[in-house]
mmCIF file of C-alpha atoms in Angstrom:
data_model
loop_
_atom_site.group_PDB
_atom_site.id
_atom_site.type_symbol
_atom_site.label_atom_id
_atom_site.label_comp_id
_atom_site.label_asym_id
_atom_site.label_seq_id
_atom_site.Cartn_x
_atom_site.Cartn_y
_atom_site.Cartn_z
ATOM 1 C CA MET L 29 112.123 104.991 116.894
ATOM 2 C CA THR L 30 112.605 102.613 114.092
ATOM 3 C CA GLY L 31 110.042 102.680 111.173
ATOM 4 C CA PRO L 32 107.203 100.266 110.631
ATOM 5 C CA GLN L 33 108.218 96.669 109.926
ATOM 6 C CA GLY L 34 106.589 93.455 108.878
ATOM 7 C CA VAL L 35 102.853 92.874 109.364
ATOM 8 C CA GLY L 36 100.962 95.325 111.587
ATOM 9 C CA ILE L 37 97.401 95.923 112.560
ATOM 10 C CA GLY L 38 95.300 99.015 113.306
ATOM 11 C CA TRP L 39 95.016 99.434 117.045
ATOM 12 C CA ARG L 40 91.377 99.840 118.308
ATOM 13 C CA PRO L 41 90.216 99.643 121.919
ATOM 14 C CA GLU L 42 87.704 96.873 120.926
ATOM 15 C CA ILE L 43 90.761 94.456 119.970
ATOM 16 C CA ALA L 44 93.386 95.770 122.381
ATOM 17 C CA GLY L 45 93.684 92.473 124.136
ATOM 18 C CA PHE L 46 94.000 90.491 120.839
ATOM 19 C CA VAL L 47 96.624 93.030 119.584
ATOM 20 C CA ALA L 48 98.570 92.682 122.833
ATOM 21 C CA GLY L 49 98.627 88.891 122.512
ATOM 22 C CA LEU L 50 100.497 88.972 119.089
ATOM 23 C CA PRO L 51 104.003 87.787 119.867
ATOM 24 C CA GLY L 52 105.732 88.909 116.627
ATOM 25 C CA LEU L 53 103.964 92.257 116.195
ATOM 26 C CA ARG L 54 106.377 95.066 115.360
ATOM 27 C CA PHE L 55 103.979 97.999 114.530
ATOM 28 C CA VAL L 56 100.524 99.342 114.866
ATOM 29 C CA GLU L 57 98.576 102.242 113.763
ATOM 30 C CA VAL L 58 96.288 104.414 115.737
ATOM 31 C CA VAL L 59 93.798 107.095 114.505
ATOM 32 C CA ALA L 60 95.486 110.239 115.647
ATOM 33 C CA GLU L 61 92.254 112.107 116.479
ATOM 34 C CA SER L 62 91.421 109.295 119.109
ATOM 35 C CA VAL L 63 94.493 110.281 121.151
ATOM 36 C CA ALA L 64 94.719 113.139 123.630
ATOM 37 C CA PRO L 65 97.786 114.992 122.613
ATOM 38 C CA ALA L 66 98.670 115.835 126.198
ATOM 39 C CA GLY L 67 98.348 111.986 127.186
ATOM 40 C CA PRO L 68 98.103 109.724 128.850
ATOM 41 C CA LEU L 69 97.874 107.098 126.099
ATOM 42 C CA PRO L 70 95.366 104.411 126.462
ATOM 43 C CA PRO L 71 96.615 101.704 128.668
ATOM 44 C CA GLY L 72 96.837 99.050 125.878
ATOM 45 C CA LEU L 73 98.682 101.387 123.440
ATOM 46 C CA ALA L 74 101.084 102.463 126.194
ATOM 47 C CA ALA L 75 102.035 98.875 126.903
ATOM 48 C CA LEU L 76 102.775 98.200 123.237
ATOM 49 C CA ARG L 77 104.999 101.413 123.290
ATOM 50 C CA GLU L 78 106.737 100.071 126.335
ATOM 51 C CA ALA L 79 107.309 96.808 124.518
ATOM 52 C CA GLY L 80 108.970 98.580 121.685
ATOM 53 C CA VAL L 81 106.107 98.356 119.225
ATOM 54 C CA THR L 82 106.162 101.106 116.681
ATOM 55 C CA VAL L 83 103.038 103.406 116.740
ATOM 56 C CA VAL L 84 102.072 105.274 113.575
ATOM 57 C CA PRO L 85 99.403 108.121 114.200
ATOM 58 C CA HIS L 86 97.002 108.087 111.230
ATOM 59 C CA GLY L 87 95.017 111.298 110.726
ATOM 60 C CA VAL L 88 91.583 111.413 109.238
ATOM 61 C CA ARG L 89 90.400 115.025 109.828
ATOM 62 C CA LEU L 90 93.183 117.328 108.235
ATOM 63 C CA SER L 91 91.297 117.804 104.952
ATOM 64 C CA LEU L 92 94.512 118.266 103.054
ATOM 65 C CA GLY L 93 92.606 118.437 99.904
ATOM 66 C CA GLY L 94 90.340 121.319 100.995
ATOM 67 C CA ALA L 95 90.358 124.433 99.150
ATOM 68 C CA GLU L 96 90.839 126.207 102.581
ATOM 69 C CA PRO L 97 94.341 126.253 104.368
ATOM 70 C CA VAL L 98 94.651 123.218 106.689
ATOM 71 C CA ASP L 99 93.479 124.065 110.234
ATOM 72 C CA PRO L 100 96.769 124.755 112.281
ATOM 73 C CA ALA L 101 95.082 123.357 115.379
ATOM 74 C CA ARG L 102 94.553 119.954 113.732
ATOM 75 C CA VAL L 103 98.149 119.987 112.507
ATOM 76 C CA THR L 104 99.376 120.639 116.068
ATOM 77 C CA HIS L 105 97.316 117.860 117.449
ATOM 78 C CA LEU L 106 98.747 115.423 114.966
ATOM 79 C CA ALA L 107 102.309 116.711 115.715
ATOM 80 C CA ARG L 108 101.897 116.286 119.490
ATOM 81 C CA VAL L 109 100.498 112.874 119.099
ATOM 82 C CA ALA L 110 103.513 111.960 116.962
ATOM 83 C CA GLU L 111 105.846 113.167 119.861
ATOM 84 C CA LEU L 112 103.793 111.396 122.372
ATOM 85 C CA VAL L 113 104.133 107.935 120.767
ATOM 86 C CA GLU L 114 107.763 108.744 119.471
ATOM 87 C CA ALA L 115 106.413 107.911 115.955
ATOM 88 C CA PRO L 116 108.808 107.600 113.143
ATOM 89 C CA LEU L 117 106.208 109.070 110.654
ATOM 90 C CA VAL L 118 102.612 110.105 110.498
ATOM 91 C CA SER L 119 100.016 109.610 107.667
ATOM 92 C CA GLU L 120 96.913 111.281 106.294
ATOM 93 C CA HIS L 121 94.597 111.083 103.302
ATOM 94 C CA ILE L 122 94.496 112.888 100.028
ATOM 95 C CA ALA L 123 90.955 113.967 100.442
ATOM 96 C CA PHE L 124 88.638 116.704 101.923
ATOM 97 C CA VAL L 125 86.277 116.416 104.713
ATOM 98 C CA ARG L 126 84.962 119.794 105.085
ATOM 99 C CA ALA L 127 84.123 122.840 103.009
ATOM 100 C CA GLY L 128 82.631 126.283 103.806
ATOM 101 C CA GLY L 129 82.588 125.414 107.374
ATOM 102 C CA LEU L 130 80.523 122.189 106.911
ATOM 103 C CA GLU L 131 81.841 118.815 108.034
ATOM 104 C CA ALA L 132 81.134 115.980 105.476
ATOM 105 C CA GLY L 133 81.718 113.205 108.018
ATOM 106 C CA HIS L 134 83.502 111.246 105.316
ATOM 107 C CA LEU L 135 86.671 111.299 103.222
ATOM 108 C CA LEU L 136 85.713 112.845 99.881
ATOM 109 C CA PRO L 137 87.645 112.433 96.686
ATOM 110 C CA LEU L 138 89.129 115.310 94.832
ATOM 111 C CA PRO L 139 88.784 116.345 91.198
ATOM 112 C CA ARG L 140 92.058 115.148 89.652
ATOM 113 C CA THR L 141 92.922 118.799 88.300
ATOM 114 C CA ARG L 142 96.116 120.738 88.544
ATOM 115 C CA GLU L 143 94.214 123.207 90.758
ATOM 116 C CA ALA L 144 93.429 120.422 93.155
ATOM 117 C CA VAL L 145 97.135 119.345 93.033
ATOM 118 C CA ALA L 146 98.163 122.863 93.926
ATOM 119 C CA ALA L 147 95.681 122.914 96.874
ATOM 120 C CA VAL L 148 96.923 119.565 98.204
ATOM 121 C CA VAL L 149 100.590 120.557 97.814
ATOM 122 C CA ALA L 150 100.018 123.778 99.676
ATOM 123 C CA ASN L 151 98.285 122.077 102.610
ATOM 124 C CA VAL L 152 100.907 119.275 102.776
ATOM 125 C CA ARG L 153 103.644 121.903 102.932
ATOM 126 C CA ARG L 154 101.848 123.739 105.667
ATOM 127 C CA ALA L 155 101.543 120.419 107.617
ATOM 128 C CA GLN L 156 105.106 119.465 107.023
ATOM 129 C CA ALA L 157 106.386 122.753 108.362
ATOM 130 C CA GLU L 158 105.094 121.783 111.793
ATOM 131 C CA LEU L 159 105.250 118.096 111.863
ATOM 132 C CA PRO L 160 108.227 116.606 113.673
ATOM 133 C CA VAL L 161 108.399 113.491 111.538
ATOM 134 C CA PRO L 162 107.788 112.654 107.882
ATOM 135 C CA LEU L 163 104.260 112.629 106.366
ATOM 136 C CA ALA L 164 102.969 109.643 104.138
ATOM 137 C CA LEU L 165 99.913 110.439 102.059
ATOM 138 C CA GLU L 166 97.153 107.903 101.350
ATOM 139 C CA PRO L 167 94.940 108.042 98.256
ATOM 140 C CA ILE L 168 91.256 107.058 99.209
ATOM 141 C CA ALA L 169 88.729 104.739 97.761
ATOM 142 C CA ALA L 170 86.140 106.814 95.828
ATOM 143 C CA LEU L 171 82.746 105.690 94.572
ATOM 144 C CA PHE L 172 82.774 108.254 91.798
ATOM 145 C CA ASP L 173 85.110 110.382 89.709
ATOM 146 C CA TRP L 174 84.481 114.163 89.080
ATOM 147 C CA PRO L 175 83.583 114.974 85.553
ATOM 148 C CA ASP L 176 86.375 117.581 84.993
ATOM 149 C CA ASP L 177 89.366 115.333 85.758
ATOM 150 C CA GLU L 178 92.441 116.467 83.987
ATOM 151 C CA LEU L 179 94.719 113.773 85.127
ATOM 152 C CA ASP L 180 94.414 109.984 85.823
ATOM 153 C CA GLU L 181 94.966 108.661 89.340
ATOM 154 C CA ALA L 182 98.709 107.695 88.930
ATOM 155 C CA ASP L 183 99.691 111.029 87.361
ATOM 156 C CA PHE L 184 97.724 113.051 90.020
ATOM 157 C CA LEU L 185 99.308 111.176 92.816
ATOM 158 C CA THR L 186 102.795 111.296 91.384
ATOM 159 C CA GLU L 187 102.602 115.075 90.906
ATOM 160 C CA ILE L 188 101.603 115.506 94.601
ATOM 161 C CA LEU L 189 104.407 113.287 95.852
ATOM 162 C CA ASP L 190 107.093 114.900 93.731
ATOM 163 C CA ALA L 191 106.077 118.334 94.724
ATOM 164 C CA THR L 192 105.912 117.618 98.546
ATOM 165 C CA GLY L 193 108.472 114.862 99.043
ATOM 166 C CA ALA L 194 105.838 112.980 100.984
ATOM 167 C CA GLY L 195 105.769 109.277 101.217
ATOM 168 C CA LEU L 196 103.118 107.037 99.883
ATOM 169 C CA LEU L 197 100.762 105.141 102.179
ATOM 170 C CA LEU L 198 99.335 102.793 99.421
ATOM 171 C CA ASP L 199 95.955 101.104 100.339
ATOM 172 C CA VAL L 200 95.882 98.111 98.177
ATOM 173 C CA ALA L 201 92.295 97.583 99.008
ATOM 174 C CA ASN L 202 91.549 101.142 97.649
ATOM 175 C CA VAL L 203 93.345 100.302 94.537
ATOM 176 C CA TYR L 204 91.200 97.215 94.099
ATOM 177 C CA ALA L 205 88.062 99.080 94.928
ATOM 178 C CA ASN L 206 88.594 101.997 92.515
ATOM 179 C CA ALA L 207 89.639 99.731 89.632
ATOM 180 C CA ARG L 208 86.627 97.356 90.124
ATOM 181 C CA ASN L 209 84.266 100.206 90.313
ATOM 182 C CA ARG L 210 85.690 101.735 87.083
ATOM 183 C CA GLY L 211 85.851 98.480 85.234
ATOM 184 C CA ALA L 212 89.739 98.667 85.019
ATOM 185 C CA ASP L 213 92.605 96.377 85.843
ATOM 186 C CA PRO L 214 94.082 97.262 89.363
ATOM 187 C CA ARG L 215 97.528 95.949 88.249
ATOM 188 C CA LEU L 216 97.819 98.436 85.484
ATOM 189 C CA LEU L 217 97.501 101.196 88.171
ATOM 190 C CA LEU L 218 99.977 99.434 90.370
ATOM 191 C CA ASP L 219 102.495 99.277 87.467
ATOM 192 C CA ARG L 220 102.344 103.195 87.075
ATOM 193 C CA LEU L 221 102.535 104.136 90.766
ATOM 194 C CA PRO L 222 105.826 105.297 92.372
ATOM 195 C CA VAL L 223 106.188 102.173 94.437
ATOM 196 C CA GLU L 224 109.685 103.333 95.477
ATOM 197 C CA ARG L 225 107.946 106.019 97.527
ATOM 198 C CA ILE L 226 105.843 103.575 99.562
ATOM 199 C CA SER L 227 106.218 104.074 103.380
ATOM 200 C CA TYR L 228 103.880 101.307 104.227
ATOM 201 C CA LEU L 229 100.698 99.453 102.865
ATOM 202 C CA HIS L 230 97.071 99.274 104.103
ATOM 203 C CA VAL L 231 94.999 96.243 103.408
ATOM 204 C CA ALA L 232 91.359 95.991 104.338
ATOM 205 C CA GLY L 233 88.157 93.988 103.414
ATOM 206 C CA GLY L 234 85.105 95.228 101.641
ATOM 207 C CA ALA L 235 81.669 94.220 100.094
ATOM 208 C CA GLU L 236 79.568 94.806 97.005
ATOM 209 C CA ARG L 237 76.393 96.880 97.551
ATOM 210 C CA ASP L 238 74.092 97.974 94.711
ATOM 211 C CA GLY L 239 76.534 97.194 92.119
ATOM 212 C CA LEU L 240 79.567 98.969 93.716
ATOM 213 C CA TYR L 241 82.273 97.763 95.796
ATOM 214 C CA HIS L 242 82.651 99.474 99.217
ATOM 215 C CA ASP L 243 85.837 99.801 101.129
ATOM 216 C CA THR L 244 84.212 98.861 104.330
ATOM 217 C CA HIS L 245 87.010 97.762 106.815
ATOM 218 C CA THR L 246 84.359 95.467 108.470
ATOM 219 C CA ASP L 247 84.376 92.392 106.011
ATOM 220 C CA PRO L 248 87.037 89.933 105.257
ATOM 221 C CA VAL L 249 90.037 90.808 102.827
ATOM 222 C CA PRO L 250 89.063 89.342 99.511
ATOM 223 C CA SER L 251 91.348 86.987 97.704
ATOM 224 C CA GLU L 252 91.720 89.515 94.824
ATOM 225 C CA VAL L 253 93.296 92.043 97.363
ATOM 226 C CA LEU L 254 95.626 89.477 98.801
ATOM 227 C CA ALA L 255 96.700 88.682 95.127
ATOM 228 C CA LEU L 256 97.495 92.324 94.569
ATOM 229 C CA VAL L 257 99.711 92.363 97.657
ATOM 230 C CA GLY L 258 101.500 89.498 96.245
ATOM 231 C CA ALA L 259 101.932 91.099 92.942
ATOM 232 C CA LEU L 260 103.263 94.218 94.560
ATOM 233 C CA CYS L 261 105.654 92.434 96.934
ATOM 234 C CA ALA L 262 106.987 89.892 94.249
ATOM 235 C CA GLY L 263 110.634 90.493 93.256
ATOM 236 C CA ARG L 264 111.347 93.312 95.836
ATOM 237 C CA ARG L 265 111.754 93.638 99.469
ATOM 238 C CA PRO L 266 108.252 93.669 100.726
ATOM 239 C CA PRO L 267 107.037 97.043 102.264
ATOM 240 C CA PRO L 268 105.524 97.032 105.750
ATOM 241 C CA LEU L 269 101.851 96.328 105.671
ATOM 242 C CA LEU L 270 98.869 96.888 108.051
ATOM 243 C CA LEU L 271 95.518 95.246 108.379
ATOM 244 C CA GLU L 272 92.670 97.635 108.951
ATOM 245 C CA ARG L 273 89.556 96.611 110.738
ATOM 246 C CA ASP L 274 87.124 99.099 112.063
ATOM 247 C CA GLY L 275 84.065 97.156 113.168
ATOM 248 C CA HIS L 276 82.214 93.913 113.165
ATOM 249 C CA TYR L 277 85.243 92.378 114.690
ATOM 250 C CA PRO L 278 85.467 88.671 113.920
ATOM 251 C CA PRO L 279 86.708 85.945 116.374
ATOM 252 C CA ALA L 280 90.351 86.029 117.200
ATOM 253 C CA ALA L 281 91.066 82.921 115.099
ATOM 254 C CA THR L 282 89.674 84.724 112.087
ATOM 255 C CA LEU L 283 91.764 87.858 112.642
ATOM 256 C CA ARG L 284 95.021 85.673 113.167
ATOM 257 C CA ALA L 285 94.134 83.873 109.767
ATOM 258 C CA GLU L 286 93.978 87.152 108.081
ATOM 259 C CA LEU L 287 97.282 88.285 109.511
ATOM 260 C CA ASP L 288 98.875 84.944 108.642
ATOM 261 C CA ALA L 289 97.578 85.173 105.015
ATOM 262 C CA LEU L 290 99.026 88.636 104.742
ATOM 263 C CA ALA L 291 102.413 87.359 105.912
ATOM 264 C CA ALA L 292 102.325 84.451 103.636
ATOM 265 C CA VAL L 293 101.476 86.419 100.424
ATOM 266 C CA SER L 294 103.909 89.253 101.202
ATOM 267 C CA GLY L 295 106.868 87.275 102.495
ATOM 268 C CA HIS L 296 106.945 88.846 105.930
ATOM 269 C CA PRO L 297 107.449 86.793 108.988
ATOM 270 C CA VAL L 298 104.117 85.794 110.861
ATOM 271 C CA VAL L 299 103.123 87.830 113.813
ATOM 272 C CA THR L 300 100.698 85.449 115.346
#
């Protein structure tokens, strides 16, 4: 199976009909935990695979940043889903979602310490030992920083990628959200990230509430995020990029316009 190409979209049952009607679509992403590892695939997703569309499983529950070793059963699930959809790679987050047997229900940020680097690296290596395909890691959007950070975001991420050989799933909307909430310039972070390690990009919408910008995946992609995509893609071969939408689905014409805007700003062919 070939790797992701062009502009993709997150496959969700609620928009399966819309996704199926995109004539130029080359790849989608599916939440790995939503797929039964023994099959069968949801009909819409199976039809895309039969049409040659690449499917990338995206994990949300491995808790790679947890202090405890990653749950082998969850890694096995991700591995079996990758085999089921013949994925060229899988992706997960640099975050933790459980501790001491308690489930947070959210992706939580890590303190950017070398101890945390070591914990992530150990769990990523455990996962890589079983996964049949490469793993790409996604830094998350965070509404706060821990007070005992030893590394900035770029150094923290680079140390993890260097130690594991993993790819980078760069969420441009997360870069924007984190910089905006810290009062920083997102382009300064982009300039320091190992962009040569990018496997593909995420793009999503967000909204401001109570003075903080939230990466909601339910709002339109703001113009500032589109501008960051353009800056990242300028002067180089654009990485594959994927639109995430996880609720409050707009009319089909609005979704098509967002996909067209991503194609225009990145230099990829339109998929609509």
